[in-house]
CSV table of C-alpha atoms in Angstrom, one decimal:
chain,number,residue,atom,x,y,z
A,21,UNK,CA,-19.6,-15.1,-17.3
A,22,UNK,CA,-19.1,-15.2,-13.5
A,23,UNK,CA,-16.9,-12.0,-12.1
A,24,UNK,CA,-13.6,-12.5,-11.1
A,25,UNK,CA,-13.5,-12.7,-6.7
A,26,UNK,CA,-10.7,-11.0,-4.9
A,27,UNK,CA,-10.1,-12.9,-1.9
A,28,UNK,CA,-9.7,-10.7,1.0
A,29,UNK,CA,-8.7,-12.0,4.6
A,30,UNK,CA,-9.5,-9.5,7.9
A,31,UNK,CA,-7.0,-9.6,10.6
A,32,UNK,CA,-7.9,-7.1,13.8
A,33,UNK,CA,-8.9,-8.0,17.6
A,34,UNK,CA,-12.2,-6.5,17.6
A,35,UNK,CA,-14.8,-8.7,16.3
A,36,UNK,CA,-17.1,-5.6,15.8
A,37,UNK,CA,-14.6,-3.9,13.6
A,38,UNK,CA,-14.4,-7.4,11.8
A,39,UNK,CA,-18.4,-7.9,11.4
A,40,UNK,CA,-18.4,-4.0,10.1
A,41,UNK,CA,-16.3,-4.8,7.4
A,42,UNK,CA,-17.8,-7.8,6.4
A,43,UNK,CA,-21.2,-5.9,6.0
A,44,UNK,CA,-19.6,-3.0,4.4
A,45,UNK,CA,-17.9,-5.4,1.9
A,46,UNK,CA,-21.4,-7.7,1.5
A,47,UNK,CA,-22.4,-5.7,-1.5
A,48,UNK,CA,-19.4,-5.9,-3.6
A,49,UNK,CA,-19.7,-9.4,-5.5
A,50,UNK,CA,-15.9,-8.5,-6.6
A,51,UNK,CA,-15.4,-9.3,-3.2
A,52,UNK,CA,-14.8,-12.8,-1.0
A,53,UNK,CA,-13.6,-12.7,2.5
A,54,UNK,CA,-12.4,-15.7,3.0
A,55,UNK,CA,-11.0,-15.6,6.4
A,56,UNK,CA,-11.1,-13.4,9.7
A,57,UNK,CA,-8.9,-13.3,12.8
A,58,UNK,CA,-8.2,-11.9,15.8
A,59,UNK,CA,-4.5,-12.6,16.1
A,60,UNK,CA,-1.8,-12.9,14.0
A,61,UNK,CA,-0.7,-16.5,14.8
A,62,UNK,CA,-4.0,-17.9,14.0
A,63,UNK,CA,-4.3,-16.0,10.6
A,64,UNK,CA,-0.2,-17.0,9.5
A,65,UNK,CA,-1.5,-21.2,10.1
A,66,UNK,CA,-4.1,-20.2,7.8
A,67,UNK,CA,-1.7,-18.3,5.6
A,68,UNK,CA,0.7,-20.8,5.5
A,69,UNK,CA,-2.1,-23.4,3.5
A,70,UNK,CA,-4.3,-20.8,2.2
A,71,UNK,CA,-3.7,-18.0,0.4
A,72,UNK,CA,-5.3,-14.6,-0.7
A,73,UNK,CA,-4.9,-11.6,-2.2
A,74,UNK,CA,-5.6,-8.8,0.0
A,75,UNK,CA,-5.0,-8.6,3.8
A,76,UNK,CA,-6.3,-6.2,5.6
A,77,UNK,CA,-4.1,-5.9,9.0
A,78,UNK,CA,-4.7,-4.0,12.3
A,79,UNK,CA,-1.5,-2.9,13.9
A,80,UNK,CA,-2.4,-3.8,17.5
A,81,UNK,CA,-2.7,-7.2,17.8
A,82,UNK,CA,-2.3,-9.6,20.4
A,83,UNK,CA,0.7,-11.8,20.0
A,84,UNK,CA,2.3,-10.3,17.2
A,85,UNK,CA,3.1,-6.5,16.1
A,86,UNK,CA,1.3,-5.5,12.3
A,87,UNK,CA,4.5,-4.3,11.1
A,88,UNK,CA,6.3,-7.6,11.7
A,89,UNK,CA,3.4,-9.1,10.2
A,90,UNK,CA,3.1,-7.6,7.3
A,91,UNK,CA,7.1,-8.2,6.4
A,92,UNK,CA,6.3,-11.8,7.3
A,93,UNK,CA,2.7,-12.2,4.8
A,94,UNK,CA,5.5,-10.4,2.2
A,95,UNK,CA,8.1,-13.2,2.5
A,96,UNK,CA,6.0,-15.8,2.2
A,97,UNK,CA,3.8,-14.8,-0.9
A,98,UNK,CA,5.6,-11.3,-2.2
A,99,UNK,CA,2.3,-11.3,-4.2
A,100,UNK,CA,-0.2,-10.7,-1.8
A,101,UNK,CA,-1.3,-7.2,-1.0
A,102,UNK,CA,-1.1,-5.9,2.6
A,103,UNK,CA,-3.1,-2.8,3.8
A,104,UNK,CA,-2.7,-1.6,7.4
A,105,UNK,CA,-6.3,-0.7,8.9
A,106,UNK,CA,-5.2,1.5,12.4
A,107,UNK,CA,-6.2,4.1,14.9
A,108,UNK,CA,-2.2,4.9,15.0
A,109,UNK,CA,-1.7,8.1,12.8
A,110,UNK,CA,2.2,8.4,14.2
A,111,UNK,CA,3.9,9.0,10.4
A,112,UNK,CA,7.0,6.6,11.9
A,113,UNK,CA,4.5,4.1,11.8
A,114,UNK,CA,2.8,4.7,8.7
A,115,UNK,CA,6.3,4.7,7.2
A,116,UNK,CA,7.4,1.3,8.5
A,117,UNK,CA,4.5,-0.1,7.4
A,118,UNK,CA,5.4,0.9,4.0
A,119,UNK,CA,8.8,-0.1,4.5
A,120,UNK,CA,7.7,-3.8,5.5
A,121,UNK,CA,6.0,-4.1,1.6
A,122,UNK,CA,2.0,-2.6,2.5
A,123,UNK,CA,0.2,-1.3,-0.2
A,124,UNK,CA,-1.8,1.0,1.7
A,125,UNK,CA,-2.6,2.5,5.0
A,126,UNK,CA,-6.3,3.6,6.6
A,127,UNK,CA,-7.5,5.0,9.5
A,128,UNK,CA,-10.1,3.3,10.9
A,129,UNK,CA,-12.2,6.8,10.7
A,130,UNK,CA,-11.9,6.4,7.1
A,131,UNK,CA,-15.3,6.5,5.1
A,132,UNK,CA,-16.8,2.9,3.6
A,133,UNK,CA,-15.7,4.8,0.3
A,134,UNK,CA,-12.0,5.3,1.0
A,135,UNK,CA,-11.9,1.4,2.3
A,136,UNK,CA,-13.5,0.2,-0.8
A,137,UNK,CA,-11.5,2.6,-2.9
A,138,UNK,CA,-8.3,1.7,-1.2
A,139,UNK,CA,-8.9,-2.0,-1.5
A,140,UNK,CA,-9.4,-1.7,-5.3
A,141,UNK,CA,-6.5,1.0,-6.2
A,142,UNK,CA,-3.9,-1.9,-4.7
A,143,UNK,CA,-5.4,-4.6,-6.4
A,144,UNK,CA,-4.8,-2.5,-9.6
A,145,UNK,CA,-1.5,-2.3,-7.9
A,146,UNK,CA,-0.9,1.3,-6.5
A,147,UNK,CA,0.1,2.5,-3.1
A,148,UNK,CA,-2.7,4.2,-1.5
A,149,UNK,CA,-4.1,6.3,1.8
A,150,UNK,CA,-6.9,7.3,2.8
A,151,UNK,CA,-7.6,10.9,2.8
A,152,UNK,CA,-6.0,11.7,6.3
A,153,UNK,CA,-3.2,9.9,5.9
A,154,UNK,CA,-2.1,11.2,2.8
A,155,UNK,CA,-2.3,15.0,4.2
A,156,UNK,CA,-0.1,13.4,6.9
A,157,UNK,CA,2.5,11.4,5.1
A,158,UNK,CA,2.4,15.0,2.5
A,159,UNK,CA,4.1,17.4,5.6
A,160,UNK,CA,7.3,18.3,4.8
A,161,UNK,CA,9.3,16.9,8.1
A,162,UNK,CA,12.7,19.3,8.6
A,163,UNK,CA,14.5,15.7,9.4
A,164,UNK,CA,13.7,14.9,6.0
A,165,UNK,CA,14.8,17.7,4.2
A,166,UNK,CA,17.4,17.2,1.5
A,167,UNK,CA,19.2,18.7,-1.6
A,168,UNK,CA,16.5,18.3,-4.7
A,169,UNK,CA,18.2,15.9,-7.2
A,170,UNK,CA,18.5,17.2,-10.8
A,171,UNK,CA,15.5,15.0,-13.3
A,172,UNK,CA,15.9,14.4,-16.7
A,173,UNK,CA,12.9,15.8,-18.2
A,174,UNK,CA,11.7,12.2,-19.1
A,175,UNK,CA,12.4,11.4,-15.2
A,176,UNK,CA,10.5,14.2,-14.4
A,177,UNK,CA,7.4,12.9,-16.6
A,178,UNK,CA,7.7,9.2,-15.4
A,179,UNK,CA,8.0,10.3,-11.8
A,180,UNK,CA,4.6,12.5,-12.4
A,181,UNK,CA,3.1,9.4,-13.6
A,182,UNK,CA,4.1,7.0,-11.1
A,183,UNK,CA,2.5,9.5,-8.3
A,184,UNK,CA,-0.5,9.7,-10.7
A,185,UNK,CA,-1.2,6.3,-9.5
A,186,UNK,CA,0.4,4.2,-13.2
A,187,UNK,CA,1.8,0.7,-13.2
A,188,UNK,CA,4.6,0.1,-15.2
A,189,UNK,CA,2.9,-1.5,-17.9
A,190,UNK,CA,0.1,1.7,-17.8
A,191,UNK,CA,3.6,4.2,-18.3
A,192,UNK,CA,5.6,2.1,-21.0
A,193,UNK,CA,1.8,2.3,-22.6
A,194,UNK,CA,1.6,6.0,-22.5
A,195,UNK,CA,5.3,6.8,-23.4
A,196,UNK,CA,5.6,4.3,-26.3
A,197,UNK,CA,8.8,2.8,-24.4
A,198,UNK,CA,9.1,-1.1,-23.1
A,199,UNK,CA,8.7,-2.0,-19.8
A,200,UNK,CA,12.5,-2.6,-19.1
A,201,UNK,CA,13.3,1.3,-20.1
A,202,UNK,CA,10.5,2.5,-17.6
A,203,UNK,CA,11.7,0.0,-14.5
A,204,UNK,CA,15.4,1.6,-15.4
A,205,UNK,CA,13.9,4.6,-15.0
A,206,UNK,CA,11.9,3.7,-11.6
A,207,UNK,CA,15.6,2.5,-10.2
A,208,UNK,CA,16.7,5.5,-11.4
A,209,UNK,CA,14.6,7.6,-9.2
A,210,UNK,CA,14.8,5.7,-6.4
A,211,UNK,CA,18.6,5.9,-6.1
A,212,UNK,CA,18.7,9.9,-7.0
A,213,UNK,CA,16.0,10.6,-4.0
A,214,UNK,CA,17.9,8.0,-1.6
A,215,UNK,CA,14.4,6.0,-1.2
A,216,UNK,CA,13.3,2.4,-1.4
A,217,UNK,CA,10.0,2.4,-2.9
A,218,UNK,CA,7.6,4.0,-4.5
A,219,UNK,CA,5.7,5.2,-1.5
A,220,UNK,CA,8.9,7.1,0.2
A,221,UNK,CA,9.5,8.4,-3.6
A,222,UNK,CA,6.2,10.0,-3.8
A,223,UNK,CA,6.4,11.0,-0.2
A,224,UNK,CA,10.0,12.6,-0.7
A,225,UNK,CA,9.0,14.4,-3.7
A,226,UNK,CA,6.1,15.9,-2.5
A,227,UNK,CA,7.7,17.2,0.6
A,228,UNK,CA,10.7,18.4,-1.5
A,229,UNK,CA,8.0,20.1,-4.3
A,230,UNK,CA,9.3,18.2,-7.3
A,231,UNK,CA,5.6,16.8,-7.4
């Protein structure tokens, strides 16, 4: 039985950053990069009549800003995962990004292990960093600081979970409880921490030590 292919589309203005990837990804057969660009333009025409799973998306491009791109590659297929690939470590940035529906943000220091890690924990549908940019996106920022809200105790275990890396479907597993009570819950949290998504919910709660 042949393996399921992910189909993964490169958008950055360096070629060489383009052909590293494409030799760092040759080895996994779970794997098909089916498109690479070097503007954003060129990559939404192929979008537009083609799509794929993954994107990964430098933030410098060209002719249109990453964090414009990614909100657009989210409105037109809410499906497809986004993963920012930047030399910009600026947590404003980062945070946008997340804002704008990615499912992940690298440095492009990161190791072939993080990439290849981070590429599979969003397929499986979590929101993940490499190393350094979680240790960013963890400082407590003063700006930020707010009143911790008060957690039911089963809040408090589902919000453990969600940071643990679960789906939905994974927690409602665990817990015993259908998938509707665990999204109640999810909207729950969201609105008591003042956040939009899961990222700036596991974010908030680590700075504020709930997590």
């Amino acid at each position: 039985m042949s393996q399921h292919k992910h189909t993964l589309a490169i958008v950055d203005d360096h070629p060489i950053v383009i052909e590293g990837i494409k030799n760092l990804l040759s080895d996994h057969t779970d794997i098909e990069i089916t498109g690479s660009f070097t503007n954003g333009r060129d990559f939404l025409d192929y979008f537009t009549h083609t799509p794929v799973q993954i994107v990964l998306l430098d933030i410098t491009l060209p002719d249109i800003g990453g964090i414009d791109l990614c909100k657009e590659i989210k409105t037109l297929a809410a499906d497809t995962v986004v993963i920012a690939f930047s030399n910009h470590n600026e947590r404003s940035m980062i945070m946008k990004m997340l804002q704008n529906g990615a499912s992940g943000y690298l440095l492009k220091n990161a190791s072939s292990a993080e990439l290849i890690n981070c590429i599979h924990e969003a397929i499986e549908g979590r929101i993940t960093f490499s190393a350094s940019i979680q240790e960013i996106i963890s400082r407590p920022q003063i700006a930020e600081i707010r009143e911790i809200p008060m957690l039911t105790r089963r809040e408090n275990e589902i919000l453990k979970l969600i940071a643990s890396g679960k789906t939905t479907v994974d927690i409602a597993t665990d817990l015993f409880l259908s998938k509707l009570t665990i999204e109640t819950h999810r909207r729950n949290l969201l609105q008591k921490f003042g956040v939009r998504n899961v990222a700036q919910l596991i974010s908030t709660a680590t700075q504020l030590g709930v997590l």
